């Protein structure tokens, strides 16, 4: 095939996704099977991928989808448990005591709480936890999902205790270990240094992310008759202060300590500073902003779960109404402790990931080199469920309330299953299209060199040349968009970014930093992240709307991030290895 035909073939599944999901607003459950079929056809015809490899990649996608749905189920079980116990009402009162203003709540929940949870869990957990909590506090379901996805983006560079850097950078860079060693660095030290540059770029971009989160909520979910950003300007000082309060300790932790704790440190230090300032009477808006009356909300704002806690008011007695704020929050505090303990305490983390029976594994699926596992013991879903179980005696819940919470959680994960299976299966096929062709295939020389993803990246670099730093973040965004994971994006493209930088004489660490920053914002439009978040608020089928709205901060990240990378590479830090 010619180069243009290769690129067109590799683009075909993504074009189908864009047209059906974003342009035509098809529900993901219809669009993603169609995109998967296109990926199957392209991989078989153009890449001559053996049928058993296509089937194995699809099975691998199914297993990954089940692992993600376990997280969603755990988040829903915990939410419904807190709703039926009356704890959500008490949490609502607690936030009202800081501020009843919805804009301030976006900063506290969608930014600080979401970035903290990203730092301890990753795996798409922040949106799965924060979006339903915001829904329970009275946010429209669509607004809760958009705010939670946008708010946590800055923290995804380091994911769960540094995984996207420790794994995402180190694993692929083994292929260029000799080059890195020539500079007196180990692969691990190089990855840590590149993570520092990622924190610098992403920290500068992230200063405005609270502003974006609040701005999108007030503009798209404010006055239904006349959209306006006027309510944003009143809280702009708070948003900017929150962005700086997070980004400075975030960058400092990455630069001077390492990739494990930047998101945790940024969220804890920044959150404490903002709450302290609000409690002291600083930065609090003069007026209180609220959503329009619920009866005026468009249908696409809400799903099958009622905003607020009116569904469970009948189950709340005088005892639960008077529960302390600490008791109401305790299941989430327990969750944080469990997540930190299972990730930071190395013997526990190693056992949960590698111990006997800790994962359901299928290696060499259908005799191929493709394998997959469901790490049920390590993923946050297990600890979400355990936190919900602990909450039962903690709140003295009745059996019918407990059964109702679990039944509702189970009913909400059925619809996303189809969409998740097919989107992840499509990604697996696109990543694995460099599988060995059959020995008797005489046309093997015509098979494209590299997977669909590599072909797309190679074409991008060849077309752009020295202007590549402007577009380096977009490569990371592409990877995260289709894979739904910054770690997968880094594994897929880090070696490519390094090689392009070397060939163009650019600072390699800066290009990897741009890769991570681009992948971070890619998470807010990653299809299965969006599907999973929508599932937790009962808003299945609105994936295209969320992706289309979130293209606004994505555009900001790519344009400004590209400019920052270009200036850094050619003007400020041109001699960095």
XYZ file of C-alpha atoms in Angstrom, residues 256-549:
294
model
C 12.332 17.293 43.843
C 10.753 14.031 45.065
C 9.529 11.923 42.158
C 6.415 10.848 40.238
C 4.573 9.031 43.028
C 3.060 11.921 44.994
C 2.595 15.118 42.906
C -1.189 14.834 42.561
C -1.651 13.902 46.212
C 0.564 16.728 47.468
C -0.980 19.272 45.091
C -4.527 18.328 46.064
C -3.890 18.221 49.818
C -1.830 21.407 50.046
C -3.904 23.343 47.533
C -7.215 22.147 48.972
C -6.177 23.089 52.499
C -5.150 26.578 51.347
C -8.415 27.172 49.492
C -10.659 25.871 52.291
C -8.676 27.936 54.786
C -9.081 31.058 52.671
C -12.831 30.486 52.268
C -13.332 29.849 55.986
C -11.439 33.047 56.722
C -13.810 34.983 54.462
C -11.456 35.437 51.520
C -12.321 34.740 47.865
C -15.949 33.914 48.685
C -18.225 35.293 45.924
C -20.541 38.112 46.972
C -23.622 36.435 45.485
C -24.636 32.785 45.498
C -24.997 31.129 42.108
C -27.454 28.266 41.652
C -28.710 26.205 38.727
C -32.037 27.185 37.131
C -35.172 25.564 38.604
C -35.060 21.842 37.929
C -38.335 21.836 36.051
C -36.698 24.022 33.357
C -33.751 21.690 32.769
C -33.514 20.172 29.261
C -34.009 16.414 29.136
C -30.389 15.720 28.169
C -29.143 17.258 31.451
C -30.612 14.470 33.559
C -30.628 10.683 33.527
C -32.276 7.888 35.437
C -30.915 9.002 38.839
C -32.696 11.945 40.415
C -30.402 14.902 41.276
C -30.272 15.587 45.010
C -31.278 13.089 47.642
C -35.062 13.333 47.442
C -35.227 9.647 46.437
C -34.200 8.581 49.915
C -35.699 11.206 52.186
C -38.251 8.703 53.467
C -35.468 6.481 54.749
C -33.782 9.207 56.796
C -34.739 9.281 60.450
C -33.842 11.749 63.178
C -30.662 9.853 64.015
C -29.212 10.116 60.532
C -30.274 13.747 60.220
C -28.119 14.575 63.217
C -25.067 12.489 62.234
C -21.725 14.242 62.422
C -19.975 15.417 59.288
C -17.023 13.148 60.066
C -19.315 10.128 60.271
C -21.003 11.043 56.993
C -17.640 11.371 55.233
C -16.092 8.342 56.936
C -16.741 5.791 54.131
C -14.872 8.035 51.698
C -12.110 8.621 54.247
C -11.871 4.857 54.706
C -11.701 4.509 50.927
C -8.779 6.969 50.734
C -6.900 5.113 53.473
C -7.488 1.787 51.741
C -6.366 3.121 48.379
C -3.214 4.721 49.778
C -2.377 1.622 51.789
C -2.844 -0.735 48.851
C -0.688 1.405 46.572
C 1.975 3.023 48.745
C 2.750 0.104 51.084
C 4.857 -1.932 48.679
C 4.411 -5.462 50.132
C 0.634 -5.040 50.068
C 0.645 -3.584 46.556
C 2.899 -6.351 45.247
C 0.770 -9.084 46.839
C -2.504 -7.650 45.523
C -1.076 -7.421 42.012
C 0.978 -10.606 41.868
C -0.217 -12.845 44.704
C -1.960 -16.178 44.052
C -5.613 -15.721 43.141
C -5.352 -11.926 43.066
C -6.145 -11.745 39.359
C -8.105 -13.650 36.741
C -5.606 -14.270 33.947
C -5.781 -15.548 30.397
C -2.357 -15.733 28.817
C -1.735 -16.591 25.168
C -5.386 -16.120 24.222
C -6.237 -18.510 21.354
C -2.551 -19.385 21.070
C -1.452 -15.795 20.340
C 0.976 -13.583 22.228
C -1.974 -11.521 23.521
C -2.826 -11.992 27.177
C -5.002 -10.131 29.654
C -5.932 -10.250 33.302
C -8.596 -8.827 35.572
C -6.838 -7.613 38.703
C -9.921 -7.751 40.871
C -7.976 -7.463 44.145
C -5.954 -4.378 43.207
C -8.328 -2.224 41.181
C -10.261 0.433 43.122
C -13.599 -1.320 42.588
C -12.773 -3.828 45.306
C -11.976 -1.103 47.812
C -15.049 0.895 46.844
C -17.185 -2.171 47.557
C -15.363 -2.842 50.832
C -15.938 0.782 51.896
C -19.641 0.335 51.144
C -19.745 -2.849 53.233
C -18.052 -1.081 56.144
C -20.639 1.706 55.872
C -23.523 -0.697 56.542
C -22.825 -1.229 60.280
C -21.345 2.258 60.543
C -24.715 3.773 59.669
C -26.826 0.993 61.174
C -28.595 0.456 57.865
C -31.695 -1.684 57.398
C -31.494 -4.784 55.220
C -33.974 -3.482 52.650
C -31.919 -0.295 52.221
C -28.746 -2.313 51.656
C -30.420 -4.629 49.151
C -31.930 -1.644 47.370
C -28.539 0.069 47.076
C -26.893 -3.003 45.561
C -29.804 -3.705 43.241
C -29.761 -0.147 41.890
C -25.998 -0.244 41.375
C -26.264 -3.487 39.435
C -29.004 -2.171 37.178
C -26.948 0.870 36.184
C -23.965 -1.026 34.732
C -25.860 -3.152 32.198
C -26.177 -0.493 29.480
C -22.498 0.613 29.391
C -21.267 -2.969 28.973
C -21.747 -3.139 25.198
C -20.133 0.223 24.505
C -17.151 -0.452 26.754
C -16.468 -3.898 25.316
C -16.427 -2.661 21.728
C -14.457 0.551 22.249
C -11.690 -1.234 24.137
C -11.719 -4.131 21.669
C -11.266 -1.612 18.851
C -8.302 -0.063 20.654
C -6.712 -3.457 21.276
C -6.969 -4.305 17.586
C -5.436 -0.969 16.561
C -2.544 -1.510 18.969
C -1.974 -5.127 17.952
C -2.143 -4.796 14.156
C 1.605 -5.391 13.931
C 0.908 -9.026 14.848
C 2.833 -11.645 12.820
C 1.169 -12.463 9.531
C 0.547 -16.062 8.601
C 3.655 -17.861 7.344
C 2.053 -18.680 4.013
C 0.945 -15.128 3.248
C 3.003 -14.167 0.215
C 1.947 -10.521 0.337
C 3.534 -9.958 3.766
C 5.861 -7.344 2.286
C 2.812 -5.217 1.526
C 1.704 -5.191 5.159
C 2.229 -1.737 6.763
C 5.267 -1.414 9.028
C 3.897 -1.000 12.550
C 0.456 -0.985 14.084
C -2.318 1.411 13.090
C -1.263 3.691 15.920
C 2.390 3.779 14.849
C 1.414 4.434 11.239
C -0.677 7.419 12.301
C 2.128 8.807 14.469
C 4.783 8.315 11.785
C 2.675 10.132 9.230
C 2.143 13.011 11.636
C 5.865 13.472 12.286
C 6.802 13.201 8.608
C 4.251 15.807 7.615
C 5.147 18.320 10.327
C 8.967 18.203 10.583
C 10.677 20.951 12.665
C 7.295 22.310 13.737
C 6.731 19.049 15.594
C 6.941 20.506 19.163
C 3.744 22.411 18.448
C 1.984 19.128 17.787
C 3.748 16.797 20.228
C 0.937 17.076 22.836
C -1.592 16.035 20.183
C 0.147 12.656 19.827
C -0.404 11.990 23.517
C -4.000 13.149 23.234
C -4.629 10.776 20.342
C -3.309 7.851 22.356
C -5.354 8.675 25.449
C -8.482 9.373 23.395
C -8.570 5.950 21.804
C -7.059 3.942 24.685
C -8.677 5.792 27.584
C -5.436 5.663 29.522
C -2.467 7.982 29.805
C -0.351 4.963 30.746
C -1.292 3.176 27.520
C -0.729 6.368 25.544
C 2.736 6.744 27.070
C 3.611 3.101 26.469
C 2.474 3.435 22.862
C 4.117 6.739 21.971
C 6.979 7.495 24.387
C 9.636 5.704 22.324
C 8.221 7.345 19.204
C 8.398 10.813 20.788
C 11.992 10.097 21.859
C 13.028 8.987 18.355
C 11.388 11.968 16.660
C 13.102 14.341 19.097
C 16.459 12.696 18.447
C 16.055 12.872 14.671
C 15.010 16.535 14.777
C 17.596 17.563 17.397
C 14.960 18.455 19.979
C 15.100 18.021 23.789
C 13.848 14.480 24.339
C 12.672 15.031 27.915
C 10.541 17.975 26.852
C 8.917 15.934 24.091
C 8.047 13.216 26.592
C 6.707 15.907 28.928
C 4.509 17.173 26.096
C 3.414 13.593 25.418
C 2.245 13.208 29.023
C 0.531 16.615 29.103
C -1.340 15.855 25.896
C -2.342 12.432 27.161
C -3.636 14.051 30.367
C -6.187 16.159 28.534
C -7.000 13.245 26.249
C -8.521 11.519 29.262
C -11.436 13.996 29.355
C -12.614 12.800 25.918
C -11.472 9.183 26.178
C -14.597 7.311 25.189
C -14.668 4.586 27.791
C -13.803 7.079 30.561
C -16.793 9.141 29.490
C -19.030 6.074 29.262
C -17.983 4.921 32.732
C -18.604 8.371 34.251
C -22.013 8.637 32.580
C -22.955 5.223 33.929
C -22.410 6.355 37.511
C -25.017 9.128 37.138
C -27.557 7.150 35.126
C -26.946 9.103 31.921
C -26.100 6.351 29.441
C -26.087 7.290 25.749
C -24.871 10.891 26.051
C -21.214 10.164 25.244
C -21.140 12.366 22.144
C -22.450 15.388 24.053
C -19.761 15.078 26.711
C -16.987 14.624 24.149
C -18.199 17.616 22.168
C -18.321 19.879 25.247
